[in-house]
Amino acid sequence: MVVSCKLSGSHVKLWRNRKQKLVEQQRQLRPKQQQLAQSSSKVAGKWRKKLLIIFVLLGVIISIWLFWHLNKDINLRRRETLTNMCDERARMLQDQFNVSMNHVHALAILVSTFHHGKHPSAIDQKTFGEYTERTAFERPLTSGVAYALKVLHSEREQFEKEHGWTIKKMETEDQTLVQDCILENLDPSPIQDEYAPVIFSQETVSHIVSIDMMSGKEDRENILRARASGKGVLTSPFKLLKSNHLGVVLTFAVYNADLPPDATPEQRIEATVGYLGASYDVPSLVKKLLHQLASKQTIVVNVYDTTNASAPINMYGTNVTDTGLLHISNLDFGDPARKHEMHCRFKQKPPPPWTAITASVGVLVITLLVGHIFHAAINRIAKVEGDYRQMMELKVRAEAADVAKSQFLATVSHEIRTPMNGVLGMLKMLMDSGLDANQQDYAETAHASGKDLISLINEVLDQAKIESGRLELEAVPFDLHAALDNVLSLFSGKSHEKGIELAVYISDRVPEFVIGDPGRFRQIITNLVGNSIKFTHDKGHIFVSVHLADEVVGPPDLRDEVLRQSLNIVRDSSNNSYNTLSGFPVVNRWKSWEKFKKLSCTDSMEETNIIKLLVTVEDTGVGIPSEAQSRIFMPFMQADSSTSRTYGGTGIGLSISKRLVDLMGGEIGFESEPGTGSTFSFTVAFTKGETSLLDTKQQPHDPAGSEFQGLRALVVDCRSIRAEVTRYHLQRLRISVDKTFSLISACSYLSNNYDPSASTSVAMVLVDKEVWDKEAGLVFHHMLKELRPNGTVEVQEKRPKIFLLDTSLSSAERNELKSAGFVDNVLMKPLRLSVLISCFQEVFGIGKRKQANRGKPLTLGNLLREKRILVVDDNAVNRRVAEFALKKYGAIVTCVDSGKAALLMLKPPHNFDACFMDLQMPEMDGFKATQEIRRMESKVNERIKSGEVSIEMFANVAYWHTPILAMTADVIQANNEECMKCGMDGYVAKPFEEDQLYSAVAHFFESG
Amino acid sequence: MDVGQLQRQFTDYTASLFREGFLDDQFTQLQKLQDENNPDFVFEVVSLFFDDSEKLVNNMAKALEQQTVEFKQVDAHVHQFKGSSSSVGAHRVKNVCVTFRNFCEQQNIEGCKRCLQQLRHEYSLLKSKLETLFRLEQQIIAAGGSIPMVE
């Protein structure tokens, strides 16, 4: 269990950590781990079940044992009780019997002493009856006593005569009808050797006087045994005369003389003169005894005569049913020939052992309950584990589905683009086929929609790529300033159209070169600026500023001018405008990055070469409704449907931006206020770029515009931030800048500082359109003229040039201003390095010496001049055009017509600075050729590095990497990524467009 | 005919070529590339284009007449043609090439043949137009004028 948890835990960590790169690997790894976890949990489940069964069995056994144990205990105690009670009763019975017997014995001695020992006898029937009657309390158990005399047959006649009655014989063996026994009815005893007629008797048994005891079988035996042993003997039980009870007769022999203790039986028989008998009523004896004892109800007592072991005679007690427990106590009534036993039983069957039952049942119930609970818990665990596994499986599937979805999207969007190109091409053809105005309109609409669709698809493709984790960021050194210039030039047309001021500013503390992904960085900014442009209408500005994150976090004195001002926007009450780029209010930009978690990179001290940039895009657009602000970064979500209708677009751009920012290790946030505008901020982490990291073959930093170095300029602008932006751009040309806020102050500044002979005099004055008006301009113009001390041409050349800065002047207006001579040229905002350079070159005439071309081609010329370039294309026409286009910019062009030929040409050492490669060629296409070239180069590089070959053999170049640019007509199809994959450095669209050629080439030749 | 008139005619004619979509920006680019060092650059490139095109169109026709049409082969030719036509700014020819390539991809032989017809038609149209243009150019130069730029 624990193991599986840990496993899955660590697995999750692993998964998170390397989510990006190890997707594939993880996917293979995961099922294994899952199986492992699964099997271990299964084993655990089995163990748990076994333990449960053992536990339940144990519980059952314990409860059974408990029952058995308690029951045994109870039985033991019961038996002990019974034994105690039985023994007690037996002992008492025996004692009482013995007491009675002793008394009878004493009576025998009395008779012997007073009847036979005296002459004449002191006892007659009357005396005997009285005495016995009065001493009956001594013999509570005897129903009566009688004395029979031993009479020999020879003495019978005399005896009968003496007593006046004949010896009678017991009538029957059956002695039941004792009541009816009448002496007169009895027959005289038959003639026998000996007789034992009763002569004395207690009143209760007076009816037996004169009956010969020897004639009763039981009595005769008793008499014989008694006179032989000299001890009291007992008969077996029989029904007593008169009372219908079972009884025994105790007989003692009476001797006529003292006998020695060791007398023989013959002597005893000889000395016998009579017999004393006492009848015992056993049932009443026992009953009486039991009455004396408490708890007589609980047990049943039976007394048996067991002289004949095979047929015991029940002397007392009913024949009770067997109640299980039986205790037998021996009774000794003093007659060794007779054996008596007392049998004791409980009256009731033993009650069920309730304590044992309840205790054991309790234990059982508890066990079962606990077992049930555990069982439920185990089931629950198993279920939860099962669910967990299922969830994991589902999660895996969902993730796989997600990836599959993204891949599907990527594939589909890729596939859609191909036919879309056909559609667009056909539409274009349709538009060219002489349609009437209406049809043309329809076709154009369709074409525009198709283009929108393509751009949407590109965005979706990006999104899908990011989602499926296939988007990998480059890490190449690039020029931040140039990158931002690029973005600005994209939007310059739109900003002109809308009359929006567009500006970029990069803090001085931001290094010029950083290492990162320029394309994606540009994409983020492009998305944000594009968004801003879309939602800003004919007023206000869009301001892109780049600062170090540390500037914001650090103390205020570290912040530069622009940041300080934009953080403390004050309202200028005089003309009801704000201290912003265009004077319109903006939202508090501080709030847009307030929520960033890791704005500062000070937490990781060792990563000192990581720089964190904070880019802010501020606009004065319609703003985002507050209810929509939460979902602004969700794909395909727009502020609301109505906005969507008004402004179009897919709403995917911001989502992509957010993901890109995430990929770059930054954060994005915004602050917006409907009606005022929005400010988006994001941070990105780049590595500090080192110039030395750049390709060794590339020229040192191109001194584009270096001819302006050291000049001085005056910026006239009433808005300090805008002036600061202008200053930033001029400083990029190493022009030192002074600022004034109005034309009047500019005049005084100029007159104070004007010294045509000094090299440091102001060479140019840049005036913003806002402070420019005709009259002031006129005054200013005149003032400048007056500055001229004399009208010599030389000085004319030295006069400060005046530039007007504006966003939305038409070319007609521009020409008017220029021809009027008020200004030397008009600089169209947004300001960019290239625009500044070309404009300055035109005015100062520096450019004329170099190339007669207008605008940017000059810079392109700078880049390409004297560069040796190899053009590879199988198409003769294309080859010629490319050759010519490049030659135009001063490059030295060599052409070959196949990939193979290119391989030969580019085998190091060679002196080409770059290669333009067509992609689709027979035999060996551009991709393959490039791969081959790269392979060749890396081989050479290795050999140089290992010292195998001397560097001299390879033209003193230690590292060979010829920049290869793809030429393609199909920009969409051959995307950047594909080119990069096979080792290309970039691509240009065919036919060459200056802009694109410039930006592609600038990578290698300028940014070096 | 004086130079001014010729120049105006030249400008109009060029404008019409642009308007009717025979030519596009790329042609202007070519014209811009031409300077005193290479006065015949445009002509040179265009004649190169003509030579190339005739060869390519013939190849296409041959390839399409085969028993089993090698669409890849045809596509390669069309691609070449498209490349060169876009290089000289032969806009309409290029567009036909785009369509042609789609048919190649679909392996639609009927469509291909139709496109080839269209391509021939467009090509000969363009050729005659350009020839006229160059004739005008030569006349202007012969008359001592300079070629006006068409923005």
CSV table of C-alpha atoms in Angstrom, one decimal, chain A residues 418 421-422 425-426 428-429 432 854 874-878 880-881 884-885 888 920 922 969 991-992 994, chain B residues 20 26 32-33 35 38 41 44-45 48-49 52 79-80 83-84 87-88 91 95-96 99 101-102 118:
chain,number,residue,atom,x,y,z
A,418,THR,CA,-3.1,23.3,-48.5
A,421,ASN,CA,-4.1,28.0,-50.9
A,422,GLY,CA,-5.9,26.6,-53.9
A,425,GLY,CA,-5.4,31.2,-55.7
A,426,MET,CA,-8.6,30.5,-57.6
A,428,LYS,CA,-7.3,35.6,-57.0
A,429,MET,CA,-7.7,34.4,-60.5
A,432,ASP,CA,-8.4,39.0,-62.3
A,854,ARG,CA,15.4,55.0,-51.2
A,874,ASP,CA,17.1,25.0,-60.5
A,875,ASN,CA,14.8,27.5,-62.1
A,876,ALA,CA,16.8,29.7,-64.5
A,877,VAL,CA,14.5,32.7,-64.3
A,878,ASN,CA,14.3,32.6,-60.5
A,880,ARG,CA,18.6,35.2,-62.5
A,881,VAL,CA,16.1,37.3,-60.6
A,884,PHE,CA,20.1,40.3,-59.7
A,885,ALA,CA,18.2,41.3,-56.7
A,888,LYS,CA,21.6,45.2,-56.5
A,920,GLN,CA,12.0,22.3,-54.2
A,922,PRO,CA,14.9,17.8,-58.5
A,969,ALA,CA,7.3,30.6,-52.8
A,991,PRO,CA,9.8,36.7,-55.0
A,992,PHE,CA,12.1,38.7,-52.8
A,994,GLU,CA,12.9,44.0,-49.4
B,20,GLU,CA,-5.9,43.3,-66.1
B,26,GLN,CA,7.2,41.6,-58.9
B,32,LYS,CA,13.5,48.7,-60.1
B,33,LEU,CA,16.4,46.3,-60.2
B,35,ASP,CA,19.7,50.4,-63.7
B,38,ASN,CA,22.2,46.6,-66.5
B,41,PHE,CA,17.9,43.4,-67.2
B,44,GLU,CA,17.0,39.6,-70.4
B,45,VAL,CA,15.0,38.0,-67.6
B,48,LEU,CA,14.9,33.8,-70.2
B,49,PHE,CA,11.4,33.3,-68.9
B,52,ASP,CA,12.1,28.4,-70.1
B,79,HIS,CA,6.1,24.0,-60.1
B,80,GLN,CA,9.0,25.2,-62.1
B,83,GLY,CA,8.4,29.7,-59.8
B,84,SER,CA,9.6,31.4,-62.9
B,87,SER,CA,9.7,35.7,-60.4
B,88,VAL,CA,8.9,37.8,-63.4
B,91,HIS,CA,0.5,37.1,-62.3
B,95,ASN,CA,-2.5,31.7,-60.9
B,96,VAL,CA,-3.2,29.1,-63.6
B,99,THR,CA,-4.8,25.7,-60.1
B,101,ARG,CA,-0.9,22.0,-59.4
B,102,ASN,CA,-4.1,21.3,-57.5
B,118,GLN,CA,-5.4,27.8,-70.3
